Tab-separated table of C-alpha atoms in Angstrom:
chain	number	residue	atom	x	y	z
A	1	MET	CA	-7.165	16.492	4.386
A	2	PHE	CA	-6.027	19.474	6.448
A	3	PHE	CA	-2.616	17.852	6.877
A	4	LEU	CA	-2.261	17.432	3.109
A	5	LYS	CA	-3.378	20.990	2.297
A	6	SER	CA	-1.075	22.542	4.894
A	7	ASN	CA	1.963	20.637	3.563
A	8	TRP	CA	1.265	20.885	-0.174
A	9	ASN	CA	2.938	23.648	-2.174
A	10	SER	CA	0.806	24.376	-5.247
A	11	SER	CA	3.686	26.243	-6.908
A	12	SER	CA	5.944	23.165	-6.809
A	13	ARG	CA	5.840	20.144	-9.082
A	14	ILE	CA	3.876	17.051	-8.018
A	15	ALA	CA	7.035	14.918	-7.719
A	16	GLU	CA	8.664	17.480	-5.393
A	17	ASN	CA	5.544	17.667	-3.221
A	18	LEU	CA	5.347	13.871	-2.973
A	19	ASN	CA	9.003	13.632	-1.924
A	20	ASN	CA	8.481	16.272	0.770
A	21	LEU	CA	5.296	14.620	1.982
A	22	ALA	CA	6.839	11.166	2.303
A	23	SER	CA	8.926	11.976	5.393
A	24	LEU	CA	6.155	14.099	6.954
A	25	ILE	CA	3.594	11.325	6.483
A	26	LYS	CA	5.935	8.766	8.078
A	27	LYS	CA	6.159	10.919	11.212
A	28	TRP	CA	2.397	11.511	11.202
A	29	ASN	CA	1.809	7.775	10.776
A	30	ASN	CA	3.974	6.992	13.819
A	31	ASP	CA	2.212	9.659	15.897
A	32	VAL	CA	-1.329	8.584	14.939
A	33	PHE	CA	-1.074	4.844	14.219
A	34	GLY	CA	2.178	3.993	15.995
A	35	PHE	CA	2.133	1.621	18.969
A	36	THR	CA	-1.492	0.715	18.172
A	37	SER	CA	-1.227	-2.723	19.754
A	38	TYR	CA	0.538	-1.294	22.833
A	39	ARG	CA	-2.144	1.373	23.369
A	40	LYS	CA	-4.908	-1.189	22.832
A	41	ASN	CA	-3.486	-3.516	25.496
A	42	ILE	CA	-3.178	-0.668	28.010
A	43	ILE	CA	-6.813	0.396	27.519
A	44	ILE	CA	-8.057	-3.204	27.764
A	45	ALA	CA	-6.103	-3.649	31.002
A	46	ARG	CA	-7.607	-0.429	32.423
A	47	LEU	CA	-11.120	-1.538	31.444
A	48	GLU	CA	-10.579	-4.884	33.171
A	49	GLY	CA	-9.412	-3.019	36.278
A	50	ILE	CA	-12.536	-0.818	36.229
A	51	GLN	CA	-14.822	-3.836	35.936
A	52	LYS	CA	-13.141	-5.438	38.953
A	53	CYS	CA	-13.635	-2.249	41.003
A	54	SER	CA	-17.198	-1.542	39.863
A	55	GLY	CA	-18.644	-2.221	43.301
A	56	ASN	CA	-16.790	0.507	45.223
A	57	ASN	CA	-17.855	4.089	46.065
A	58	ASN	CA	-16.406	5.653	42.894
A	59	GLY	CA	-19.118	4.106	40.728
A	60	ARG	CA	-20.113	7.233	38.743
A	61	TYR	CA	-16.515	8.289	38.114
A	62	LEU	CA	-15.597	4.788	36.969
A	63	GLU	CA	-18.692	4.735	34.736
A	64	LYS	CA	-17.580	7.893	32.918
A	65	LEU	CA	-14.007	6.642	32.664
A	66	GLU	CA	-15.206	3.327	31.232
A	67	ARG	CA	-17.284	5.098	28.559
A	68	ARG	CA	-14.309	7.283	27.595
A	69	LEU	CA	-11.954	4.295	27.439
A	70	ASN	CA	-14.452	2.334	25.331
A	71	LYS	CA	-14.548	5.203	22.811
A	72	GLU	CA	-10.751	5.272	22.691
A	73	LEU	CA	-10.688	1.502	22.233
A	74	GLU	CA	-13.179	1.728	19.339
A	75	LYS	CA	-10.968	4.325	17.651
A	76	ILE	CA	-7.846	2.186	18.090
A	77	LEU	CA	-9.625	-0.925	16.769
A	78	ASP	CA	-10.725	1.059	13.698
A	79	GLN	CA	-7.138	2.198	13.146
A	80	GLU	CA	-5.851	-1.343	13.580
A	81	GLU	CA	-8.353	-2.645	11.031
A	82	GLN	CA	-7.379	0.076	8.533
A	83	ILE	CA	-3.695	-0.776	8.909
A	84	TRP	CA	-4.169	-4.491	8.248
A	85	HIS	CA	-6.733	-3.837	5.511
A	86	GLN	CA	-4.183	-1.753	3.604
A	87	LYS	CA	-1.403	-4.283	4.181
A	88	SER	CA	-3.555	-7.208	3.034
A	89	ARG	CA	-4.618	-5.371	-0.165
A	90	GLU	CA	-7.937	-7.201	-0.125
A	91	GLU	CA	-10.703	-5.320	-1.933
A	92	TRP	CA	-13.715	-7.601	-1.773
A	93	ILE	CA	-14.435	-7.259	1.972
A	94	ARG	CA	-15.959	-3.913	2.901
A	95	ASP	CA	-16.880	-2.145	6.137
A	96	GLY	CA	-19.017	-3.965	8.673
A	97	ASP	CA	-17.834	-6.520	11.201
A	98	ARG	CA	-14.191	-6.120	12.107
A	99	ASN	CA	-12.025	-8.204	9.804
A	100	THR	CA	-8.665	-7.490	11.442
A	101	ARG	CA	-7.826	-11.170	11.961
A	102	PHE	CA	-8.740	-11.946	8.339
A	103	TYR	CA	-6.618	-9.041	7.018
A	104	HIS	CA	-3.706	-10.026	9.252
A	105	THR	CA	-3.847	-13.628	8.004
A	106	LYS	CA	-4.047	-12.519	4.360
A	107	THR	CA	-1.067	-10.205	4.864
A	108	MET	CA	1.067	-12.946	6.372
A	109	ILE	CA	0.149	-15.353	3.571
A	110	ARG	CA	0.869	-12.762	0.867
A	111	ARG	CA	4.239	-11.898	2.415
A	112	SER	CA	5.269	-15.547	2.672
A	113	ILE	CA	4.314	-16.142	-0.978
A	114	ASN	CA	6.034	-12.985	-2.257
A	115	ARG	CA	9.229	-13.443	-0.260
A	116	ILE	CA	12.063	-15.069	-2.221
A	117	MET	CA	14.079	-17.214	0.181
A	118	LYS	CA	16.500	-18.743	-2.339
A	119	LEU	CA	17.212	-19.010	-6.062
A	120	GLN	CA	19.054	-21.523	-8.199
A	121	ASN	CA	21.957	-20.196	-10.283
A	122	ASP	CA	23.238	-21.383	-13.684
A	123	VAL	CA	25.211	-24.277	-12.171
A	124	ARG	CA	22.156	-25.369	-10.146
A	125	HIS	CA	23.525	-24.222	-6.783
A	126	TRP	CA	21.056	-22.649	-4.367
A	127	VAL	CA	21.775	-19.014	-3.464
A	128	LYS	CA	20.413	-17.709	-0.140
A	129	GLU	CA	22.374	-14.580	0.862
A	130	ASP	CA	20.639	-11.258	0.117
A	131	ASP	CA	23.507	-9.693	-1.860
A	132	GLU	CA	23.908	-12.867	-3.931
A	133	LEU	CA	20.158	-12.986	-4.611
A	134	ILE	CA	20.224	-9.369	-5.826
A	135	SER	CA	23.218	-10.032	-8.073
A	136	LEU	CA	21.644	-13.182	-9.500
A	137	ALA	CA	18.342	-11.432	-10.237
A	138	GLN	CA	20.098	-8.500	-11.927
A	139	SER	CA	22.258	-10.720	-14.142
A	140	PHE	CA	19.237	-12.860	-15.053
A	141	PHE	CA	17.217	-9.924	-16.381
A	142	LEU	CA	20.231	-8.300	-18.035
A	143	ASN	CA	20.800	-11.507	-19.994
A	144	ILE	CA	17.144	-11.689	-20.994
A	145	PHE	CA	16.931	-8.142	-22.341
A	146	LYS	CA	20.352	-7.755	-23.892
A	147	GLU	CA	20.646	-7.776	-27.674
A	148	ASP	CA	22.487	-10.819	-29.043
A	149	ASN	CA	23.220	-9.349	-32.479
A	150	ILE	CA	24.163	-5.662	-32.229
A	151	ASP	CA	24.469	-5.311	-36.034
A	152	SER	CA	20.937	-6.499	-36.707
A	153	VAL	CA	18.833	-4.408	-39.095
A	154	TRP	CA	15.172	-3.674	-38.465
A	155	HIS	CA	12.872	-4.669	-41.317
A	156	GLN	CA	9.297	-3.399	-41.384
A	157	LEU	CA	7.054	-5.964	-43.037
A	158	THR	CA	3.758	-4.925	-44.597
A	159	PHE	CA	1.833	-7.653	-42.781
A	160	SER	CA	3.384	-7.033	-39.340
A	161	TRP	CA	0.775	-4.563	-38.108
A	162	LEU	CA	-2.760	-3.665	-38.981
A	163	GLU	CA	-2.922	-0.335	-40.758
A	164	LEU	CA	-4.757	2.441	-38.903
A	165	ASN	CA	-7.371	4.342	-40.804
A	166	ASP	CA	-7.632	8.136	-40.665
A	167	VAL	CA	-10.366	8.098	-38.010
A	168	LYS	CA	-8.270	6.000	-35.596
A	169	LYS	CA	-5.171	8.092	-36.274
A	170	LYS	CA	-7.132	11.230	-35.450
A	171	ARG	CA	-8.386	9.706	-32.180
A	172	LEU	CA	-4.797	8.904	-31.132
A	173	ASN	CA	-3.886	12.586	-31.542
A	174	ILE	CA	-6.632	13.852	-29.220
A	175	ASN	CA	-5.261	15.677	-26.166
A	176	ILE	CA	-5.754	13.933	-22.812
A	177	SER	CA	-8.009	16.015	-20.559
A	178	ASP	CA	-8.076	16.267	-16.760
A	179	VAL	CA	-11.398	14.399	-16.854
A	180	ASP	CA	-9.712	11.476	-18.668
A	181	VAL	CA	-6.895	11.365	-16.108
A	182	LYS	CA	-9.344	11.440	-13.183
A	183	ALA	CA	-11.504	8.714	-14.728
A	184	ALA	CA	-8.431	6.488	-15.222
A	185	PHE	CA	-7.282	7.032	-11.611
A	186	PHE	CA	-10.679	6.231	-10.129
A	187	GLN	CA	-10.874	2.989	-12.117
A	188	MET	CA	-7.716	1.780	-10.354
A	189	ALA	CA	-7.928	-0.252	-7.123
A	190	ALA	CA	-7.392	2.039	-4.147
A	191	LEU	CA	-5.321	-0.191	-1.889
A	192	LYS	CA	-3.399	-2.386	-4.297
A	193	ALA	CA	0.364	-2.171	-4.775
A	194	PRO	CA	1.691	1.392	-4.357
A	195	GLY	CA	3.823	3.102	-6.984
A	196	PRO	CA	7.619	3.579	-6.825
A	197	ASN	CA	7.123	6.636	-4.597
A	198	GLY	CA	5.245	4.545	-1.999
A	199	PHE	CA	1.872	6.293	-2.423
A	200	PRO	CA	-1.130	4.008	-3.094
A	201	THR	CA	-3.856	5.011	-5.548
A	202	LEU	CA	-6.104	5.901	-2.587
A	203	PHE	CA	-3.854	8.888	-1.864
A	204	PHE	CA	-4.589	10.360	-5.296
A	205	HIS	CA	-8.283	9.511	-4.998
């Protein structure tokens, strides 16, 4: 929270602040969460070394060091679980026993399902190269949404839409309050897919 407050300019627009924060958060993420697995392995190796040397004359010193390393390990394991929890985007499992392996598995499955390895073009040839996949996807959606008849005339039919009464029309003209915006945000899943700017809903929560 302190990091956000110290790097947020209240006189700037939200979009500008988010753009500025993006690069700062990436650096902070690398400093705090970076090399999590590497740091975990080092601490585990040191703890194993302490347990092997527990019978020597430095018993009290090793005891204190072991307690400190165990606290560091707990912190790293919490960070590791948070990372994989966010990547897995699973909402139904909450805090409790560590679910890092579950989150990791869910993330790998989701990535394999979401990843497009190849597509079939109009002449039924399989396309695999990244640039060809991008071009094929773009042309596909352009063809779907393009207008076939540019000279077409729009005709409004009386039975096309239900007519709104005065009460409903008045409700549509009501100004949206900050309370409405907050309520809408907090109804959204915190760790589901982030927006175009890369910030998940949890950030705004």
